[in-house]
């Protein structure tokens, strides 16, 4: 038997809602519409529609995602799309109030109250600015976590590789080490996704071939999606190179493939294609010397994206995923990456027929593609043997690791646990090469250390090591040409980079 208090409250609540002059919609505990006031019917052009036959998702397409985020983030309002006349979408400020009761609830009792207010361009810009500030704070926090995680992964990687060298003849140990290194690589990818929240501009862009990057990472992509999802490739041969930051591009591939995986509920097919496209056929305005683009498409056989929300999918924090399964940042970061590499991204999607994202990069007419995966060989080892090296890092395990590892190859290594200590050593001794962490606590980080040293010793050879730069080199004159090796790095990458700098 229902509590009389419940029935009385239901009538009182509905009377109050009907008296409001703002558009208001009341939902019951099952999220069915039980009341829309007169202001709401007029505002949303629903006067001719029977309220009992309306569904809230027909009025506010992403309502469940917005409600979830409002509850979790404890925000009274969210920005989303609403519809007039069930067809005309507009940007709206949606305010949510949730009611919790400790007695039986009847079907007409309001559990969620939604206020709908249209936003003009100025209001939308103001709210977007507030959202951008939140994004910047999140970026800073995520970057700090990525930096610490990369230091940990670097120590693990280094000791595994030392073990690999010392147990080269033991196949069982070698197999275990290889498996562990694959696990570290997965950790590197996850750390990169954190660090990329702070990504705003090109860092290490260089000429690359899209086909090679896709082929080199196909196994990783297949491991990340569900077992019932097949990834196939259709790559056009002999494509021109493009200029991009390949490490961040891998994250773009991961984001798009994971989105496709989720859209198919873990079962279906993803097709990755590359192709040639002209500015004319793409109907884009391009510079005279930039008429050719290299295209990449990632297509899935999933549920598709409703047309009404397709304009919002690249907005930061916009997500339709429920139960904490999405942050709403993936596609925003992909679009930012494309913009910063002078490219663009488009979408073709239809509900129940899947989606296809198209990425277009300006093609380089002629360029020598640098192979950064060069294996260290005996010639490199001989050239490095006997070199005097200084390693500067605030992490004692990393100092110990690099001293041990570089010692295996015959290098004489000294270490410093701060920028100031490194500067004292570098001022009083001549080193063939200096390896310095870029992000260090205290008054002197890696950038400041290098700037002061180069003022006194302009010919000093330096390599920065970092998993997160926080744009520390932007305003530092004379540091732009210093190479950065990203943590966690494999030791073959470090030896190859040292060889390049010392040659």
Short mmCIF file of C-alpha atoms in Angstrom, two decimals:
data_model
loop_
_atom_site.label_atom_id
_atom_site.label_comp_id
_atom_site.label_asym_id
_atom_site.label_seq_id
_atom_site.Cartn_x
_atom_site.Cartn_y
_atom_site.Cartn_z
CA UNK A 1 0.00 0.00 0.00
CA UNK A 2 1.40 3.40 -0.98
CA UNK A 3 2.21 5.91 1.69
CA UNK A 4 -0.41 8.72 1.65
CA UNK A 5 2.50 11.11 1.94
CA UNK A 6 3.70 9.91 -1.47
CA UNK A 7 0.37 10.65 -3.20
CA UNK A 8 0.03 14.05 -1.58
CA UNK A 9 3.55 15.02 -2.53
CA UNK A 10 2.98 13.90 -6.12
CA UNK A 11 0.00 16.22 -6.52
CA UNK A 12 1.79 19.11 -4.82
CA UNK A 13 4.94 18.69 -6.92
CA UNK A 14 3.03 18.60 -10.20
CA UNK A 15 1.06 21.70 -9.24
CA UNK A 16 4.31 23.57 -8.52
CA UNK A 17 5.84 22.46 -11.84
CA UNK A 18 2.78 23.65 -13.77
CA UNK A 19 3.04 27.08 -12.13
CA UNK A 20 6.66 27.59 -13.19
CA UNK A 21 7.35 30.04 -16.02
CA UNK A 22 10.46 28.19 -17.23
CA UNK A 23 10.39 25.02 -19.35
CA UNK A 24 10.29 22.05 -16.96
CA UNK A 25 10.05 18.30 -17.44
CA UNK A 26 9.43 15.80 -14.65
CA UNK A 27 10.57 12.17 -14.84
CA UNK A 28 9.59 9.30 -12.57
CA UNK A 29 11.99 6.71 -11.13
CA UNK A 30 11.90 4.79 -14.44
CA UNK A 31 12.84 7.98 -16.37
CA UNK A 32 9.43 8.13 -18.02
CA UNK A 33 7.90 11.59 -18.53
CA UNK A 34 5.09 12.22 -16.05
CA UNK A 35 4.72 15.99 -16.42
CA UNK A 36 5.70 18.84 -18.77
CA UNK A 37 4.48 22.29 -17.76
CA UNK A 38 2.80 24.76 -20.09
CA UNK A 39 6.04 26.72 -20.52
CA UNK A 40 7.80 23.52 -21.53
CA UNK A 41 5.14 22.51 -24.04
CA UNK A 42 5.29 25.92 -25.69
CA UNK A 43 9.09 26.25 -25.51
CA UNK A 44 9.67 22.82 -27.05
CA UNK A 45 6.70 23.14 -29.43
CA UNK A 46 4.94 20.08 -28.06
CA UNK A 47 1.42 21.44 -27.58
CA UNK A 48 -0.03 18.95 -30.04
CA UNK A 49 1.83 15.97 -28.59
CA UNK A 50 0.31 13.66 -25.91
CA UNK A 51 2.71 13.89 -22.97
CA UNK A 52 2.29 10.24 -22.03
CA UNK A 53 3.60 9.11 -25.44
CA UNK A 54 6.72 11.26 -25.39
CA UNK A 55 10.11 9.83 -24.49
CA UNK A 56 12.72 12.00 -22.81
CA UNK A 57 15.45 10.84 -25.23
CA UNK A 58 13.34 12.22 -28.11
CA UNK A 59 13.46 15.67 -26.51
CA UNK A 60 17.07 15.50 -25.18
CA UNK A 61 19.03 12.90 -27.23
CA UNK A 62 21.95 12.40 -24.80
CA UNK A 63 19.89 12.87 -21.64
CA UNK A 64 21.05 9.71 -19.84
CA UNK A 65 24.71 10.56 -20.29
CA UNK A 66 24.07 14.12 -19.10
CA UNK A 67 22.12 12.90 -16.07
CA UNK A 68 24.88 10.48 -15.14
CA UNK A 69 27.55 13.15 -15.44
CA UNK A 70 25.43 15.61 -13.47
CA UNK A 71 25.10 13.08 -10.63
CA UNK A 72 28.74 12.02 -10.63
CA UNK A 73 30.21 15.52 -10.96
CA UNK A 74 27.56 17.04 -8.68
CA UNK A 75 26.84 19.72 -11.26
CA UNK A 76 23.39 21.26 -11.28
CA UNK A 77 23.48 21.97 -15.00
CA UNK A 78 25.02 20.56 -18.18
CA UNK A 79 25.25 21.82 -21.76
CA UNK A 80 23.59 19.57 -24.32
CA UNK A 81 21.20 19.41 -27.24
CA UNK A 82 17.43 19.65 -26.98
CA UNK A 83 14.81 19.55 -29.73
CA UNK A 84 11.90 21.73 -30.68
CA UNK A 85 8.98 19.94 -32.24
CA UNK A 86 10.91 16.65 -31.85
CA UNK A 87 13.05 17.64 -34.85
CA UNK A 88 14.85 21.00 -34.54
CA UNK A 89 17.97 20.66 -32.32
CA UNK A 90 19.38 23.61 -30.38
CA UNK A 91 22.10 24.18 -27.77
CA UNK A 92 20.59 24.18 -24.30
CA UNK A 93 21.51 24.65 -20.67
CA UNK A 94 19.94 21.67 -18.89
CA UNK A 95 19.49 21.90 -15.12
CA UNK A 96 18.90 18.69 -13.16
CA UNK A 97 17.39 18.18 -9.72
CA UNK A 98 17.25 14.67 -8.26
CA UNK A 99 14.87 13.66 -5.47
CA UNK A 100 15.54 10.72 -3.17
CA UNK A 101 12.83 9.42 -0.84
CA UNK A 102 12.78 6.72 1.82
CA UNK A 103 9.17 5.67 1.24
CA UNK A 104 7.35 3.92 -1.66
CA UNK A 105 7.16 5.99 -4.84
CA UNK A 106 4.15 5.90 -7.17
CA UNK A 107 4.54 6.01 -10.94
CA UNK A 108 3.47 9.66 -11.15
CA UNK A 109 5.95 10.91 -8.59
CA UNK A 110 8.76 13.11 -9.91
CA UNK A 111 12.23 11.73 -9.22
CA UNK A 112 14.15 13.95 -11.67
CA UNK A 113 13.25 17.51 -12.64
CA UNK A 114 14.84 19.00 -15.76
CA UNK A 115 14.80 22.68 -16.69
CA UNK A 116 15.55 23.56 -20.33
CA UNK A 117 16.94 26.91 -21.42
CA UNK A 118 18.25 27.78 -24.92
CA UNK A 119 21.80 29.17 -25.15
CA UNK A 120 22.86 31.89 -27.57
CA UNK A 121 26.39 32.03 -29.00
CA UNK A 122 27.71 34.37 -26.31
CA UNK A 123 26.36 32.21 -23.49
CA UNK A 124 27.72 29.07 -25.12
CA UNK A 125 31.17 30.66 -25.50
CA UNK A 126 31.18 31.64 -21.81
CA UNK A 127 30.33 28.10 -20.72
CA UNK A 128 32.95 26.70 -23.12
CA UNK A 129 35.56 28.98 -21.54
CA UNK A 130 34.69 27.58 -18.12
CA UNK A 131 34.96 24.07 -19.52
CA UNK A 132 38.33 24.93 -21.09
CA UNK A 133 39.67 25.98 -17.67
CA UNK A 134 38.57 22.64 -16.24
CA UNK A 135 40.32 20.89 -19.13
CA UNK A 136 43.56 22.80 -18.49
CA UNK A 137 43.51 21.78 -14.82
CA UNK A 138 42.90 18.17 -15.77
CA UNK A 139 45.73 18.35 -18.33
CA UNK A 140 48.20 19.58 -15.74
CA UNK A 141 47.20 16.88 -13.25
CA UNK A 142 47.27 14.09 -15.84
CA UNK A 143 50.65 15.24 -17.14
CA UNK A 144 52.16 15.04 -13.66
CA UNK A 145 50.86 11.50 -13.21
CA UNK A 146 52.22 10.51 -16.63
CA UNK A 147 55.66 11.89 -15.74
CA UNK A 148 55.87 9.85 -12.53
CA UNK A 149 54.50 6.72 -14.20
CA UNK A 150 57.00 7.01 -17.05
CA UNK A 151 59.87 7.21 -14.57
CA UNK A 152 58.65 3.98 -12.96
CA UNK A 153 58.28 2.26 -16.34
CA UNK A 154 61.73 3.45 -17.36
CA UNK A 155 63.32 1.75 -14.34
CA UNK A 156 61.41 -1.49 -15.04
CA UNK A 157 62.34 -1.44 -18.72
CA UNK A 158 65.98 -0.76 -18.01
CA UNK A 159 66.45 -3.59 -15.56
CA UNK A 160 64.58 -6.00 -17.83
CA UNK A 161 66.92 -5.12 -20.69
CA UNK A 162 69.99 -5.55 -18.50
CA UNK A 163 68.63 -8.97 -17.53
CA UNK A 164 68.05 -9.67 -21.20
CA UNK A 165 71.68 -8.89 -21.97
CA UNK A 166 73.09 -10.95 -19.10
CA UNK A 167 70.89 -13.99 -19.81
CA UNK A 168 71.09 -13.96 -23.59
CA UNK A 169 71.75 -17.72 -23.75
CA UNK A 170 68.91 -18.75 -21.45
CA UNK A 171 65.87 -19.06 -23.71
CA UNK A 172 63.37 -19.38 -20.84
CA UNK A 173 64.56 -16.19 -19.16
CA UNK A 174 64.69 -14.43 -22.52
CA UNK A 175 61.08 -15.44 -23.19
CA UNK A 176 59.93 -14.18 -19.79
CA UNK A 177 61.74 -10.89 -20.26
CA UNK A 178 60.14 -10.40 -23.70
CA UNK A 179 56.69 -10.95 -22.18
CA UNK A 180 57.43 -8.49 -19.40
CA UNK A 181 58.65 -5.88 -21.91
CA UNK A 182 55.39 -6.27 -23.83
CA UNK A 183 53.56 -5.52 -20.58
CA UNK A 184 55.67 -2.40 -20.09
CA UNK A 185 54.81 -1.34 -23.63
CA UNK A 186 51.12 -1.55 -22.76
CA UNK A 187 51.86 0.60 -19.72
CA UNK A 188 53.68 3.07 -21.95
CA UNK A 189 50.63 3.38 -24.17
CA UNK A 190 48.35 4.02 -21.18
CA UNK A 191 50.79 6.57 -19.79
CA UNK A 192 50.96 8.28 -23.17
CA UNK A 193 47.18 8.64 -23.17
CA UNK A 194 47.44 10.49 -19.86
CA UNK A 195 50.30 12.67 -21.03
CA UNK A 196 48.51 13.55 -24.26
CA UNK A 197 45.80 15.38 -22.32
CA UNK A 198 48.37 18.18 -22.10
CA UNK A 199 49.22 18.02 -25.79
CA UNK A 200 48.65 21.33 -27.57
CA UNK A 201 51.22 21.65 -30.34
CA UNK A 202 53.63 19.76 -32.55
CA UNK A 203 56.72 18.61 -30.68
CA UNK A 204 58.69 16.00 -32.55
CA UNK A 205 57.05 16.10 -35.96
CA UNK A 206 59.10 14.49 -38.70
CA UNK A 207 58.46 12.90 -42.12
CA UNK A 208 56.73 9.53 -41.70
CA UNK A 209 54.85 6.97 -43.75
CA UNK A 210 51.33 6.27 -42.45
CA UNK A 211 51.39 2.71 -43.82
CA UNK A 212 54.49 1.80 -41.82
CA UNK A 213 53.12 3.21 -38.56
CA UNK A 214 49.86 1.30 -39.02
CA UNK A 215 51.63 -1.95 -39.88
CA UNK A 216 54.07 -1.61 -36.97
CA UNK A 217 51.21 -1.11 -34.49
CA UNK A 218 48.57 -3.45 -35.91
CA UNK A 219 49.33 -6.15 -33.34
CA UNK A 220 49.02 -3.65 -30.48
CA UNK A 221 45.67 -2.37 -31.80
CA UNK A 222 44.35 -5.91 -32.13
CA UNK A 223 45.34 -6.66 -28.53
CA UNK A 224 43.49 -3.58 -27.26
CA UNK A 225 40.10 -4.38 -28.82
CA UNK A 226 37.82 -7.27 -27.88
CA UNK A 227 38.61 -10.80 -28.99
CA UNK A 228 35.50 -10.83 -31.20
CA UNK A 229 36.57 -7.71 -33.11
CA UNK A 230 38.67 -8.18 -36.23
CA UNK A 231 40.92 -5.39 -37.47
CA UNK A 232 41.79 -5.52 -41.17
CA UNK A 233 43.88 -3.11 -43.25
CA UNK A 234 43.66 -1.92 -46.84
CA UNK A 235 46.73 0.25 -47.47
CA UNK A 236 47.43 2.01 -50.74
CA UNK A 237 51.06 1.41 -51.72
CA UNK A 238 53.73 4.02 -52.47
CA UNK A 239 52.00 6.91 -50.69
CA UNK A 240 53.94 10.11 -50.09
CA UNK A 241 55.16 10.77 -46.54
CA UNK A 242 53.46 13.15 -44.12
CA UNK A 243 54.93 15.24 -41.31
CA UNK A 244 53.64 14.26 -37.90
CA UNK A 245 54.57 13.29 -34.37
CA UNK A 246 54.40 9.52 -34.72
CA UNK A 247 54.23 8.74 -30.99
CA UNK A 248 51.09 10.85 -30.60
CA UNK A 249 49.66 9.51 -33.85
CA UNK A 250 49.68 6.02 -32.34
CA UNK A 251 47.40 7.38 -29.62
CA UNK A 252 45.08 8.73 -32.34
CA UNK A 253 44.82 5.23 -33.80
CA UNK A 254 44.15 3.77 -30.37
CA UNK A 255 41.41 6.31 -29.60
CA UNK A 256 39.57 5.71 -32.86
CA UNK A 257 39.86 1.92 -32.69
CA UNK A 258 38.67 1.84 -29.07
CA UNK A 259 35.69 4.04 -30.00
CA UNK A 260 34.89 1.64 -32.84
CA UNK A 261 35.21 -1.32 -30.49
CA UNK A 262 32.74 0.27 -28.05
CA UNK A 263 30.30 1.16 -30.85
CA UNK A 264 30.17 -2.51 -31.86
CA UNK A 265 29.70 -3.74 -28.27
CA UNK A 266 32.90 -5.76 -28.64
CA UNK A 267 31.86 -7.71 -31.72
CA UNK A 268 32.35 -6.77 -35.37
CA UNK A 269 34.96 -5.54 -37.80
CA UNK A 270 37.22 -2.49 -38.04
CA UNK A 271 38.73 -1.61 -41.41
CA UNK A 272 41.72 0.75 -41.60
CA UNK A 273 42.47 2.20 -45.04
CA UNK A 274 44.96 4.67 -46.48
CA UNK A 275 44.53 6.50 -49.77
CA UNK A 276 45.48 9.53 -51.84
CA UNK A 277 43.14 12.53 -52.04
CA UNK A 278 43.29 15.93 -53.75
CA UNK A 279 42.23 19.28 -52.34
CA UNK A 280 39.79 19.60 -55.24
CA UNK A 281 37.92 16.36 -54.55
CA UNK A 282 37.87 17.12 -50.83
CA UNK A 283 36.47 20.57 -51.62
CA UNK A 284 38.95 22.30 -49.32
CA UNK A 285 40.98 25.45 -49.77
CA UNK A 286 44.68 24.65 -49.71
CA UNK A 287 47.93 26.47 -50.37
CA UNK A 288 49.23 26.41 -53.93
CA UNK A 289 51.98 23.98 -53.00
CA UNK A 290 49.62 21.79 -50.99
CA UNK A 291 47.11 20.14 -53.28
CA UNK A 292 47.69 16.51 -52.25
CA UNK A 293 46.54 14.90 -49.01
CA UNK A 294 47.14 11.46 -47.56
CA UNK A 295 43.89 10.04 -46.24
CA UNK A 296 43.27 7.53 -43.48
CA UNK A 297 39.88 6.03 -42.71
CA UNK A 298 38.79 3.90 -39.75
CA UNK A 299 35.42 2.26 -40.34
CA UNK A 300 33.36 0.10 -37.99
CA UNK A 301 30.25 -2.02 -38.31
CA UNK A 302 28.71 -0.63 -35.13
CA UNK A 303 25.55 1.17 -34.11
CA UNK A 304 26.39 4.46 -35.83
CA UNK A 305 26.15 7.98 -34.39
CA UNK A 306 22.78 9.79 -34.37
CA UNK A 307 22.84 12.78 -36.70
CA UNK A 308 21.56 15.07 -33.97
CA UNK A 309 24.76 14.67 -31.90
CA UNK A 310 27.35 14.41 -34.69
CA UNK A 311 28.24 18.09 -34.34
CA UNK A 312 29.06 17.60 -30.65
CA UNK A 313 31.24 14.49 -30.67
CA UNK A 314 34.50 16.48 -30.86
CA UNK A 315 33.60 18.69 -27.88
CA UNK A 316 35.68 18.09 -24.73
CA UNK A 317 33.93 15.89 -22.15
CA UNK A 318 31.04 15.01 -24.47
CA UNK A 319 30.27 11.31 -24.19
CA UNK A 320 27.32 8.98 -24.67
CA UNK A 321 28.95 6.14 -22.75
CA UNK A 322 27.34 5.08 -19.51
CA UNK A 323 28.70 3.71 -16.22
CA UNK A 324 32.07 5.53 -16.25
CA UNK A 325 33.12 3.93 -19.54
CA UNK A 326 34.17 7.16 -21.21
CA UNK A 327 35.70 10.56 -20.42
CA UNK A 328 34.55 12.39 -23.54
CA UNK A 329 38.15 13.43 -24.28
CA UNK A 330 39.28 10.96 -26.96
CA UNK A 331 37.77 12.56 -30.07
CA UNK A 332 38.54 16.06 -28.78
CA UNK A 333 42.22 15.12 -28.56
CA UNK A 334 42.14 13.54 -32.02
CA UNK A 335 40.70 16.72 -33.53
CA UNK A 336 43.30 18.83 -31.69
CA UNK A 337 46.08 16.60 -33.02
CA UNK A 338 44.81 16.95 -36.62
CA UNK A 339 44.55 20.73 -36.31
CA UNK A 340 48.08 21.01 -34.94
CA UNK A 341 49.40 18.96 -37.87
CA UNK A 342 47.60 21.08 -40.48
CA UNK A 343 45.16 18.29 -41.20
CA UNK A 344 41.48 17.74 -40.55
CA UNK A 345 39.02 15.01 -39.61
CA UNK A 346 35.50 14.27 -40.89
CA UNK A 347 32.82 11.75 -40.03
CA UNK A 348 30.36 9.71 -42.07
CA UNK A 349 27.85 7.81 -39.97
CA UNK A 350 24.31 6.53 -40.04
CA UNK A 351 22.40 4.92 -37.21
CA UNK A 352 22.51 1.11 -37.31
CA UNK A 353 24.94 1.19 -40.25
CA UNK A 354 28.25 2.00 -38.58
CA UNK A 355 30.64 4.94 -38.64
CA UNK A 356 33.75 5.96 -40.56
CA UNK A 357 36.22 8.63 -39.48
CA UNK A 358 38.37 10.19 -42.22
CA UNK A 359 41.71 11.84 -41.37
CA UNK A 360 43.56 13.94 -43.95
CA UNK A 361 47.22 14.98 -43.68
CA UNK A 362 49.09 17.28 -46.09
CA UNK A 363 51.43 15.16 -48.22
CA UNK A 364 55.14 15.99 -48.40
CA UNK A 365 56.28 16.20 -51.99
CA UNK A 366 59.79 14.95 -51.32
CA UNK A 367 61.47 14.17 -48.07
CA UNK A 368 63.89 11.76 -46.55
CA UNK A 369 62.13 9.73 -43.89
CA UNK A 370 64.27 9.21 -40.85
CA UNK A 371 64.28 5.73 -39.37
CA UNK A 372 64.24 6.18 -35.61
CA UNK A 373 64.22 2.47 -34.91
CA UNK A 374 67.85 1.87 -35.79
CA UNK A 375 69.29 -1.00 -33.80
CA UNK A 376 72.53 -0.36 -31.97
CA UNK A 377 75.31 -2.32 -33.58
CA UNK A 378 78.94 -3.10 -32.95
CA UNK A 379 80.04 0.04 -34.78
CA UNK A 380 77.95 2.23 -32.45
CA UNK A 381 79.24 0.39 -29.38
CA UNK A 382 82.81 0.95 -30.48
CA UNK A 383 82.21 4.65 -31.08
CA UNK A 384 80.60 5.10 -27.65
CA UNK A 385 83.21 3.08 -25.78
CA UNK A 386 85.24 5.30 -23.43
CA UNK A 387 83.02 8.40 -23.79
CA UNK A 388 82.62 10.59 -20.71
CA UNK A 389 78.90 10.95 -19.87
CA UNK A 390 76.98 12.98 -17.27
CA UNK A 391 73.45 11.85 -16.30
CA UNK A 392 71.25 14.37 -14.46
CA UNK A 393 67.96 13.14 -12.95
CA UNK A 394 66.16 13.59 -9.64
CA UNK A 395 65.18 9.89 -9.56
CA UNK A 396 67.92 7.84 -7.87
CA UNK A 397 66.77 4.52 -9.42
CA UNK A 398 67.10 6.00 -12.92
CA UNK A 399 70.60 7.32 -12.17
CA UNK A 400 71.65 3.89 -10.90
CA UNK A 401 70.07 2.14 -13.87
CA UNK A 402 71.66 4.33 -16.55
CA UNK A 403 75.06 4.19 -14.90
CA UNK A 404 74.90 0.40 -14.82
CA UNK A 405 73.54 0.08 -18.37
CA UNK A 406 75.91 2.57 -20.03
CA UNK A 407 78.80 0.99 -18.15
CA UNK A 408 78.08 -2.27 -19.96
CA UNK A 409 78.95 -0.48 -23.22
CA UNK A 410 82.19 0.93 -21.85
CA UNK A 411 81.08 4.49 -21.11
CA UNK A 412 82.43 6.42 -18.12
CA UNK A 413 79.38 7.76 -16.30
CA UNK A 414 78.96 10.38 -13.60
CA UNK A 415 75.59 11.23 -12.07
CA UNK A 416 73.87 14.23 -10.48
CA UNK A 417 70.51 14.19 -8.71
CA UNK A 418 69.56 17.83 -9.42
CA UNK A 419 70.05 20.54 -11.99
CA UNK A 420 72.29 22.56 -9.68
CA UNK A 421 74.53 19.58 -8.90
CA UNK A 422 74.70 18.76 -12.61
CA UNK A 423 75.70 22.34 -13.41
CA UNK A 424 78.53 22.26 -10.85
CA UNK A 425 79.91 19.04 -12.39
CA UNK A 426 79.50 20.20 -15.99
CA UNK A 427 81.23 23.53 -15.28
CA UNK A 428 84.29 21.85 -13.81
CA UNK A 429 84.61 18.85 -16.15
CA UNK A 430 84.39 18.25 -19.87
CA UNK A 431 81.79 15.66 -20.80
CA UNK A 432 81.32 14.21 -24.28
CA UNK A 433 77.57 14.08 -23.70
CA UNK A 434 75.02 15.05 -21.05
CA UNK A 435 71.73 13.21 -20.50
CA UNK A 436 69.35 15.38 -18.49
CA UNK A 437 65.82 14.86 -17.26
CA UNK A 438 63.68 17.76 -18.42
CA UNK A 439 61.15 17.89 -15.57
CA UNK A 440 62.86 18.09 -12.17
CA UNK A 441 61.66 19.64 -8.89
CA UNK A 442 63.41 22.56 -7.25
CA UNK A 443 64.64 25.89 -8.55
CA UNK A 444 66.52 24.43 -11.54
CA UNK A 445 64.79 22.03 -13.90
CA UNK A 446 66.40 20.49 -16.97
CA UNK A 447 65.65 23.44 -19.25
CA UNK A 448 67.19 25.95 -16.84
CA UNK A 449 70.21 23.69 -16.30
CA UNK A 450 70.82 23.42 -20.05
CA UNK A 451 70.35 27.18 -20.63
CA UNK A 452 72.92 28.12 -17.98
CA UNK A 453 75.39 25.48 -19.15
CA UNK A 454 75.17 26.51 -22.81
CA UNK A 455 75.89 30.12 -21.85
CA UNK A 456 79.26 28.96 -20.53
CA UNK A 457 79.86 26.00 -22.84
CA UNK A 458 78.02 26.64 -26.14
CA UNK A 459 79.37 23.43 -27.70
CA UNK A 460 78.06 21.12 -24.97
CA UNK A 461 76.16 18.10 -26.32
CA UNK A 462 72.87 17.49 -24.49
CA UNK A 463 69.96 15.05 -24.78
CA UNK A 464 66.80 15.65 -22.77
CA UNK A 465 64.89 12.73 -21.26
CA UNK A 466 61.25 13.16 -20.33
CA UNK A 467 57.82 11.60 -20.35
CA UNK A 468 56.06 14.97 -20.01
CA UNK A 469 57.55 18.33 -21.03
CA UNK A 470 54.74 20.71 -19.96
CA UNK A 471 55.92 22.94 -22.87
CA UNK A 472 59.05 23.88 -20.89
CA UNK A 473 61.08 24.61 -24.02
CA UNK A 474 58.69 27.08 -25.66
CA UNK A 475 60.25 30.24 -24.19
CA UNK A 476 63.82 28.95 -23.89
CA UNK A 477 66.14 30.35 -26.52
CA UNK A 478 68.79 28.00 -27.84
CA UNK A 479 67.08 24.81 -26.63
CA UNK A 480 64.83 24.11 -29.61
CA UNK A 481 67.41 21.89 -31.33
CA UNK A 482 68.19 19.74 -28.31
CA UNK A 483 66.72 16.27 -28.95
CA UNK A 484 64.20 14.82 -26.48
CA UNK A 485 63.93 11.09 -25.89
CA UNK A 486 60.60 10.14 -24.36
CA UNK A 487 60.39 8.00 -21.24
CA UNK A 488 60.05 5.11 -20.95
CA UNK A 489 62.61 4.53 -23.71
CA UNK A 490 64.17 1.30 -24.83
CA UNK A 491 67.93 1.34 -24.45
CA UNK A 492 68.49 0.77 -28.17
CA UNK A 493 66.69 4.10 -28.74
CA UNK A 494 68.99 5.83 -26.26
CA UNK A 495 72.18 4.38 -27.80
CA UNK A 496 71.05 5.33 -31.30
CA UNK A 497 70.22 8.88 -30.22
CA UNK A 498 73.57 9.20 -28.44
CA UNK A 499 75.31 8.05 -31.61
CA UNK A 500 73.48 10.67 -33.67
CA UNK A 501 74.39 13.51 -31.27
CA UNK A 502 78.04 12.45 -30.96
CA UNK A 503 78.56 11.92 -34.69
#
